[in-house]
XYZ file of C-alpha atoms in Angstrom:
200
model
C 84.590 33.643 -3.359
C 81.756 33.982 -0.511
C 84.563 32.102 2.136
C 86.913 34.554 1.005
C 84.723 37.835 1.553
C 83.529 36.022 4.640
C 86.814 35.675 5.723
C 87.763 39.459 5.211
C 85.079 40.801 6.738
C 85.913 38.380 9.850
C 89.560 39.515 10.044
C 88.315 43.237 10.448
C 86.004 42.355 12.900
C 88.713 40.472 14.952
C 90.954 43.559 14.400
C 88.614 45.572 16.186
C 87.589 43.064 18.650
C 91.370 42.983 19.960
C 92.079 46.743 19.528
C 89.302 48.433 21.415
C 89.952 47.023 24.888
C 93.058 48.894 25.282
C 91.462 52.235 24.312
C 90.036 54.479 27.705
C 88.741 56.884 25.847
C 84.923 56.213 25.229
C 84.649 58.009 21.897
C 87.169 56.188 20.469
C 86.041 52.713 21.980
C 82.815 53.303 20.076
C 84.099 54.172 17.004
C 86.335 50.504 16.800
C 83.257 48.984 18.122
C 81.036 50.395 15.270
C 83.430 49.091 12.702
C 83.806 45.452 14.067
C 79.656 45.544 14.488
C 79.941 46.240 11.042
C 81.800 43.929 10.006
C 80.444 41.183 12.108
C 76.605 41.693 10.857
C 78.126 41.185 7.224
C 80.295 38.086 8.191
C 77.231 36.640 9.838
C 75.381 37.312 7.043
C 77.618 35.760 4.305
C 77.810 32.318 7.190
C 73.621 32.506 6.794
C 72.788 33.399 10.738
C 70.328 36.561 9.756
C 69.561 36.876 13.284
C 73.200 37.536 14.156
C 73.627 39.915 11.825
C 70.454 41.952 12.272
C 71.990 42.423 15.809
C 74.892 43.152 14.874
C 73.804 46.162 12.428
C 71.532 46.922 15.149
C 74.339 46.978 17.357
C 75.900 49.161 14.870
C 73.167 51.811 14.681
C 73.366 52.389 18.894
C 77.203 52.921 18.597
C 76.386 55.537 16.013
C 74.004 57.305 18.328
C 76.343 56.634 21.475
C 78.946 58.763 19.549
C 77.109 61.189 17.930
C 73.607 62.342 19.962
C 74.728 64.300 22.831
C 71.669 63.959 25.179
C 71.591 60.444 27.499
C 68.136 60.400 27.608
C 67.299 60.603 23.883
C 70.370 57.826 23.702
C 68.776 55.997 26.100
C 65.320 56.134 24.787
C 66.645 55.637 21.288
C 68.285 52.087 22.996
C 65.283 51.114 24.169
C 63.325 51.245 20.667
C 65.799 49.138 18.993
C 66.357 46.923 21.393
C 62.068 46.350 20.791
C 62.884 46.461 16.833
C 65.835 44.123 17.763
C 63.387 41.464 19.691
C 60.667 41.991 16.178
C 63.453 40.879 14.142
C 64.470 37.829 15.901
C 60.839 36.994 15.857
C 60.878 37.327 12.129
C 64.000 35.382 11.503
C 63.617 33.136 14.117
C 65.700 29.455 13.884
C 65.637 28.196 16.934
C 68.409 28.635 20.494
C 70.484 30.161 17.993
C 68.233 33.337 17.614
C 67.714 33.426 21.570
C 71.640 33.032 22.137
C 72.101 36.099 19.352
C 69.129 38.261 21.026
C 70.303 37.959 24.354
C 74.146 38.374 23.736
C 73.384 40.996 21.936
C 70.808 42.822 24.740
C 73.840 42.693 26.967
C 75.929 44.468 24.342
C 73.513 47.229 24.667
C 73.414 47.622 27.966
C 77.360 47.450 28.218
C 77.328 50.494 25.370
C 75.357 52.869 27.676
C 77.701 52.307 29.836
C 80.035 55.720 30.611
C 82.238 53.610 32.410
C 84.607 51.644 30.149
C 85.132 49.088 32.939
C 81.507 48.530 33.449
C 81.382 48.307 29.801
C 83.795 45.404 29.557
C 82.548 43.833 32.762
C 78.973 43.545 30.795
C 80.765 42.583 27.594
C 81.936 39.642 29.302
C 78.608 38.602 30.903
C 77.307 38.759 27.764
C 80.160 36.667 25.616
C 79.292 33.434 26.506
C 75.855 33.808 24.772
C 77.831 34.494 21.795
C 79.985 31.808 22.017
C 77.471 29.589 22.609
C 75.605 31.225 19.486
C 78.580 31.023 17.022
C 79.287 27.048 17.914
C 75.807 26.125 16.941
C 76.452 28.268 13.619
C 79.597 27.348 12.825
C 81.223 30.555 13.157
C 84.707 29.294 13.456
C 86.164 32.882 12.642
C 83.619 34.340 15.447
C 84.991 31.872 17.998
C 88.578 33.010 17.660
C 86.999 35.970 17.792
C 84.948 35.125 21.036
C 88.462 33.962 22.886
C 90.560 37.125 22.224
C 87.682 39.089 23.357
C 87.068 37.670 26.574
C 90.974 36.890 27.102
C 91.503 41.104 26.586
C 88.539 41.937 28.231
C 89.258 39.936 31.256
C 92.970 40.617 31.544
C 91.852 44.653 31.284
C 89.438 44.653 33.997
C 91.835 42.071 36.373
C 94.485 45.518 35.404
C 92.118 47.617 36.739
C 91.407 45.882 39.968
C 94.847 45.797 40.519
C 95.340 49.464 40.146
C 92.564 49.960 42.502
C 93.738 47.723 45.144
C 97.387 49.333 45.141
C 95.751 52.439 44.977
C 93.457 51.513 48.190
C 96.708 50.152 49.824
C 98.570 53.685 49.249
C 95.587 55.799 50.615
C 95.380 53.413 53.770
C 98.623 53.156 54.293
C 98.941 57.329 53.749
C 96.376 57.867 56.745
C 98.714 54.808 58.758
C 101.679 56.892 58.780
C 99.952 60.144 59.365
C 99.593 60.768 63.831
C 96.590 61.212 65.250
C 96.192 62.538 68.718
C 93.644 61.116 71.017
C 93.230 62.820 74.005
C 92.816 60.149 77.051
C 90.818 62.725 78.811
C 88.498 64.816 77.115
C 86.842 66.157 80.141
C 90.658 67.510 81.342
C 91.204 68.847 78.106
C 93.423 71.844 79.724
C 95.403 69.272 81.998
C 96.145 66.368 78.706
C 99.080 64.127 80.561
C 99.103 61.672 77.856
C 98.741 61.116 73.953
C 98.298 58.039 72.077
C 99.791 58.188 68.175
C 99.229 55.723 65.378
């Protein structure tokens, strides 16, 4: 019964893990991420990794304020104290590179969420996975790796999207101000007598 739960709990985390990449709009990013915290700190707790889970409810708690406390610098100092509660309980349920992989995965995660950005966001979500992955093989968090993958895989393939938006965009501007003619005159000092122009 407790693989089955587990197992429930893991498919709604994946479900959010996949869906929130392809969401711009930061409200609504948080919101998926919430859930799939959620469900992760439950998962982790039915697999026996307390550290994991404390993180992820504590991960949980900052998506909450993210999405509902309107001034950054109460979010931000509200970040900072449970990112210190977050180190007290790893302390407390401390087992080993496990608990250092969950603390610091998890520290990332934080930062990424006070992110406004949703690219910086993901680009600090994926500094930040490996930990994780690291954390869930010494666990045993089969479910959480799958998860891990088709995190980084959507993350990765978002932000390479986004690059390649910019760069086209880049190439349109520069290529705008190309076709546009610019006169130079040869002689600025005969500016009454000009006898030649240059044009790009």
């Amino acid at each position: 019964m407790a693989v089955v739960i587990a197992t429930a709990f893991g498919c709604v985390a994946l479900l959010c893990v996949v869906s929130w990449p392809f969401f711009s709009d930061y409200r609504t990013v948080v919101k998926i991420q919430s859930a799939g915290a959620a469900a992760f700190a439950l998962y982790f707790l039915m697999l026996g990794s307390p550290t994991a889970a404390i993180a992820c409810l504590i991960s949980c708690s900052q998506l909450v304020i993210s999405a509902s406390v309107r001034d950054r610098y109460v979010v931000t100092r509200l970040y900072g104290a449970s990112l210190i509660l977050l180190a007290c309980l790893s302390v407390v349920t401390w087992h080993g590179i496990a608990s250092a992989l969950a603390f610091t995965g998890s520290s990332l995660g934080s930062l990424a969420r006070l992110q406004t950005s949703t690219t910086r966001m993901k680009g600090l979500f994926l500094i930040g996975a490996p930990f994780w992955l690291a954390h869930n093989l010494m666990v045993g968090a089969l479910f959480a790796l799958g998860t891990d993958l088709v995190s980084l895989t959507s993350n990765m393939a978002n932000l390479l999207k986004f690059m390649a938006r910019r760069r086209r965009s880049a190439v349109e501007n520069a290529g705008s101000l190309v076709d546009r003619p610019v006169e130079i005159c040869l002689y600025p000092a005969r500016a009454d007598k000009i006898l030649t122009f240059v044009r790009f």
